Amino acid sequence: MSLKIAVCEDDPTQAKNMKRLLFDWSGERGLAAVIRSYDGCKAFLTDWMQKMDFDLLLLDIDLGGGMNGMELARRIRRKDVRISKVIETGNLALDAILNSKISMARAKEIEVNVKVVLPPELSVADYDLCILLGNLLDNAIEGCESQKEGEKSFLRVYVGVLREQLYLSVVNSYGARIKKENGRYRSVKASHRGLGLLSIDSIAARYHGYVNRKNDESVFATEVLLPL
């Protein structure tokens, strides 16, 4: 799968960091990402009006040049409905992961509901938070894909503060068998593809956090708590 992504960010350092995160994330998952970077609305609009071929846009709010990121997003959506709705959390790295995953899920006709309310300060590094949430969403999307044809698939994501901790909740429908060993969930994927669960657990442990997984016959839920 190939994703064409546009990054509109007038801060060169932020733009470089975002592109690095996107390339790291796409490379780990075998996705070919074509990323174009723009330092303002005018440069982006000139390119977009000619091609209109982006799958995902990541727009800074304050771009200057007489138009902010949200105004630019509304203008684009009026012309190209394929573009994923912008998720704006205030954390540019997290926005990149959320928007790309939501775009993929909706392309697979998965019903998606997302709410993200981040605290002003985080103890978790942006890179770790993106890897953590990226793996949670990858697993959830694969769970939805395991359902039988015609079954309704859904994905619910919530990120916020609970009891003075960063709380991440991902709930999804699924149809695959669940594997447990000694009360712990195990991946049913091939050994070289089953690193998502280990990565989630490793990051949570590094920050002295907590991971809780549970399921019934058709719904799988993962909760992660990380100290602020």
Short mmCIF file of C-alpha atoms in Angstrom, two decimals:
data_model
loop_
_atom_site.label_atom_id
_atom_site.label_comp_id
_atom_site.label_asym_id
_atom_site.label_seq_id
_atom_site.Cartn_x
_atom_site.Cartn_y
_atom_site.Cartn_z
CA MET A 1 0.00 0.00 0.00
CA SER A 2 1.23 3.51 -0.82
CA LEU A 3 0.26 6.73 0.94
CA LYS A 4 0.75 10.19 -0.55
CA ILE A 5 1.16 12.64 2.32
CA ALA A 6 1.51 16.41 2.38
CA VAL A 7 3.05 18.15 5.40
CA CYS A 8 2.39 21.92 5.68
CA GLU A 9 4.62 23.31 8.43
CA ASP A 10 6.56 26.59 8.41
CA ASP A 11 8.93 25.51 11.19
CA PRO A 12 11.78 23.55 9.49
CA THR A 13 12.60 21.57 12.65
CA GLN A 14 9.00 20.48 13.18
CA ALA A 15 8.65 19.56 9.50
CA LYS A 16 11.84 17.48 9.63
CA ASN A 17 10.73 15.65 12.79
CA MET A 18 7.31 14.90 11.37
CA LYS A 19 8.73 13.51 8.14
CA ARG A 20 11.14 11.32 10.12
CA LEU A 21 8.29 9.90 12.20
CA LEU A 22 6.21 9.23 9.11
CA PHE A 23 9.07 7.48 7.30
CA ASP A 24 9.93 5.40 10.39
CA TRP A 25 6.31 4.39 10.88
CA SER A 26 5.67 3.54 7.23
CA GLY A 27 8.95 1.65 6.87
CA GLU A 28 8.25 -0.56 9.88
CA ARG A 29 4.95 -1.57 8.30
CA GLY A 30 6.14 -2.10 4.76
CA LEU A 31 4.23 0.92 3.43
CA ALA A 32 5.57 3.14 0.67
CA ALA A 33 5.09 6.72 1.86
CA VAL A 34 5.54 9.61 -0.56
CA ILE A 35 5.87 12.73 1.60
CA ARG A 36 5.95 16.28 0.26
CA SER A 37 6.72 19.18 2.58
CA TYR A 38 5.51 22.78 2.20
CA ASP A 39 6.39 25.85 4.26
CA GLY A 40 3.17 27.76 3.58
CA CYS A 41 -0.33 27.75 2.11
CA LYS A 42 0.61 29.31 -1.21
CA ALA A 43 3.26 26.72 -2.06
CA PHE A 44 0.94 23.86 -1.14
CA LEU A 45 -2.08 25.22 -3.02
CA THR A 46 -0.05 25.72 -6.19
CA ASP A 47 0.96 22.05 -6.17
CA TRP A 48 -2.39 20.72 -4.98
CA MET A 49 -4.46 22.54 -7.61
CA GLN A 50 -2.43 20.81 -10.31
CA LYS A 51 -2.48 17.27 -8.89
CA MET A 52 -5.04 16.88 -6.05
CA ASP A 53 -3.61 13.45 -5.38
CA PHE A 54 -2.88 13.41 -1.62
CA ASP A 55 -4.35 10.76 0.68
CA LEU A 56 -3.47 12.61 3.87
CA LEU A 57 -2.78 16.21 4.85
CA LEU A 58 -1.02 17.36 8.03
CA LEU A 59 -1.50 21.10 8.48
CA ASP A 60 -0.01 23.42 11.08
CA ILE A 61 -2.62 25.78 12.55
CA ASP A 62 -0.53 28.96 12.18
CA LEU A 63 0.89 28.92 8.65
CA GLY A 64 0.93 32.64 7.96
CA GLY A 65 0.31 34.11 4.55
CA GLY A 66 -3.26 35.18 5.32
CA MET A 67 -4.67 31.66 5.83
CA ASN A 68 -4.38 29.31 8.81
CA GLY A 69 -4.35 25.52 8.74
CA MET A 70 -8.03 25.06 9.57
CA GLU A 71 -9.15 27.49 6.86
CA LEU A 72 -6.92 25.69 4.39
CA ALA A 73 -8.40 22.34 5.43
CA ARG A 74 -11.97 23.58 4.89
CA ARG A 75 -11.08 24.90 1.45
CA ILE A 76 -9.49 21.61 0.46
CA ARG A 77 -12.39 19.52 1.74
CA ARG A 78 -14.82 21.48 -0.43
CA LYS A 79 -12.80 20.49 -3.50
CA ASP A 80 -11.59 16.99 -2.64
CA VAL A 81 -13.77 14.84 -0.35
CA ARG A 82 -11.24 11.97 -0.46
CA ILE A 83 -8.95 13.87 1.89
CA SER A 84 -9.21 12.56 5.44
CA LYS A 85 -10.78 14.87 7.99
CA VAL A 86 -8.04 16.62 9.94
CA ILE A 87 -7.49 15.53 13.55
CA GLU A 88 -5.90 18.39 15.47
CA THR A 89 -4.59 17.39 18.92
CA GLY A 90 -1.95 20.09 19.30
CA ASN A 91 0.76 17.41 19.06
CA LEU A 92 1.99 17.34 15.46
CA ALA A 93 3.63 13.93 15.67
CA LEU A 94 0.51 12.34 17.14
CA ASP A 95 -1.64 14.06 14.52
CA ALA A 96 0.44 12.41 11.81
CA ILE A 97 -0.15 8.91 13.16
CA LEU A 98 -3.84 9.43 13.99
CA ASN A 99 -4.71 10.86 10.61
CA SER A 100 -2.87 8.18 8.65
CA LYS A 101 -4.47 5.36 10.65
CA ILE A 102 -7.95 6.85 10.46
CA SER A 103 -7.53 7.30 6.73
CA MET A 104 -6.61 3.63 6.31
CA ALA A 105 -9.42 2.40 8.56
CA ARG A 106 -12.08 4.38 6.73
CA ALA A 107 -10.70 3.19 3.40
CA LYS A 108 -11.43 -0.33 4.66
CA GLU A 109 -15.01 0.75 5.51
CA ILE A 110 -14.42 0.55 9.27
CA GLU A 111 -16.64 2.85 11.33
CA VAL A 112 -14.29 5.10 13.30
CA ASN A 113 -14.91 7.28 16.35
CA VAL A 114 -12.02 9.26 17.83
CA LYS A 115 -11.70 11.64 20.76
CA VAL A 116 -8.33 12.99 21.87
CA VAL A 117 -7.83 15.52 24.67
CA LEU A 118 -4.15 15.85 25.53
CA PRO A 119 -2.87 17.53 28.70
CA PRO A 120 -0.57 20.57 28.28
CA GLU A 121 2.52 18.54 29.21
CA LEU A 122 3.45 14.89 28.68
CA SER A 123 6.16 12.79 30.31
CA VAL A 124 6.05 10.38 27.35
CA ALA A 125 8.32 11.20 24.42
CA ASP A 126 6.48 11.95 21.17
CA TYR A 127 8.25 9.08 19.40
CA ASP A 128 7.21 6.53 22.04
CA LEU A 129 3.63 7.82 22.11
CA CYS A 130 3.38 7.52 18.33
CA ILE A 131 4.80 3.99 18.29
CA LEU A 132 2.47 2.99 21.12
CA LEU A 133 -0.69 4.39 19.54
CA GLY A 134 0.39 3.28 16.07
CA ASN A 135 0.70 -0.34 17.22
CA LEU A 136 -2.60 -0.19 19.10
CA LEU A 137 -4.38 1.03 15.97
CA ASP A 138 -2.59 -1.42 13.66
CA ASN A 139 -3.76 -4.31 15.83
CA ALA A 140 -7.30 -2.92 15.99
CA ILE A 141 -7.53 -2.50 12.22
CA GLU A 142 -6.25 -6.04 11.67
CA GLY A 143 -8.86 -7.28 14.15
CA CYS A 144 -11.60 -5.56 12.15
CA GLU A 145 -10.25 -7.09 8.94
CA SER A 146 -10.51 -10.57 10.46
CA GLN A 147 -14.31 -10.37 10.57
CA LYS A 148 -16.47 -12.21 8.08
CA GLU A 149 -17.70 -10.40 5.02
CA GLY A 150 -20.85 -8.41 5.76
CA GLU A 151 -20.19 -8.06 9.49
CA LYS A 152 -20.14 -4.49 10.82
CA SER A 153 -16.66 -3.41 11.88
CA PHE A 154 -15.87 -0.52 14.20
CA LEU A 155 -12.98 1.20 15.93
CA ARG A 156 -13.25 3.48 18.98
CA VAL A 157 -10.28 5.54 20.18
CA TYR A 158 -10.05 7.73 23.26
CA VAL A 159 -6.98 9.51 24.60
CA GLY A 160 -7.24 11.74 27.65
CA VAL A 161 -6.46 12.09 31.34
CA LEU A 162 -7.80 9.63 33.91
CA ARG A 163 -6.85 9.79 37.59
CA GLU A 164 -3.88 12.08 36.81
CA GLN A 165 -2.52 9.64 34.22
CA LEU A 166 -2.48 9.61 30.43
CA TYR A 167 -5.21 7.16 29.39
CA LEU A 168 -5.40 5.47 25.99
CA SER A 169 -8.34 3.25 25.10
CA VAL A 170 -8.76 1.39 21.80
CA VAL A 171 -11.85 -0.79 21.31
CA ASN A 172 -12.53 -2.70 18.11
CA SER A 173 -14.63 -5.46 16.61
CA TYR A 174 -12.81 -8.65 15.61
CA GLY A 175 -13.40 -12.10 14.20
CA ALA A 176 -10.08 -13.90 14.65
CA ARG A 177 -9.27 -16.46 17.31
CA ILE A 178 -7.70 -15.14 20.51
CA LYS A 179 -4.56 -16.80 21.84
CA LYS A 180 -3.65 -16.74 25.53
CA GLU A 181 -0.77 -18.32 27.42
CA ASN A 182 -0.74 -18.23 31.23
CA GLY A 183 -3.40 -15.54 31.16
CA ARG A 184 -1.45 -13.29 28.77
CA TYR A 185 -2.54 -12.42 25.24
CA ARG A 186 -0.23 -13.64 22.49
CA SER A 187 -0.02 -12.69 18.84
CA VAL A 188 -1.46 -15.19 16.34
CA LYS A 189 0.61 -13.66 13.53
CA ALA A 190 3.83 -15.06 12.14
CA SER A 191 6.77 -14.55 14.49
CA HIS A 192 8.28 -11.69 12.46
CA ARG A 193 4.98 -9.80 12.38
CA GLY A 194 3.88 -10.22 15.98
CA LEU A 195 6.01 -7.52 17.59
CA GLY A 196 3.19 -5.02 18.18
CA LEU A 197 2.08 -6.47 21.51
CA LEU A 198 5.67 -6.65 22.76
CA SER A 199 6.31 -3.05 21.72
CA ILE A 200 3.19 -1.81 23.53
CA ASP A 201 4.11 -3.67 26.71
CA SER A 202 7.76 -2.54 26.52
CA ILE A 203 6.90 1.17 26.19
CA ALA A 204 4.36 0.99 29.00
CA ALA A 205 6.88 -0.74 31.28
CA ARG A 206 9.57 1.84 30.46
CA TYR A 207 7.30 4.59 31.79
CA HIS A 208 6.07 2.48 34.73
CA GLY A 209 2.64 2.30 33.15
CA TYR A 210 -0.09 -0.32 32.97
CA VAL A 211 -1.67 -2.28 30.09
CA ASN A 212 -5.04 -4.00 30.36
CA ARG A 213 -6.51 -6.16 27.59
CA LYS A 214 -9.88 -7.86 27.54
CA ASN A 215 -12.27 -9.37 25.05
CA ASP A 216 -15.63 -11.03 24.58
CA GLU A 217 -16.86 -12.96 21.55
CA SER A 218 -16.72 -10.05 19.13
CA VAL A 219 -15.07 -7.04 20.83
CA PHE A 220 -11.44 -6.51 21.85
CA ALA A 221 -10.35 -3.67 24.15
CA THR A 222 -6.94 -2.39 25.19
CA GLU A 223 -6.32 0.23 27.87
CA VAL A 224 -2.97 1.85 28.61
CA LEU A 225 -2.25 4.12 31.57
CA LEU A 226 0.98 6.14 31.69
CA PRO A 227 2.03 8.46 34.52
CA LEU A 228 1.98 12.18 33.76
#
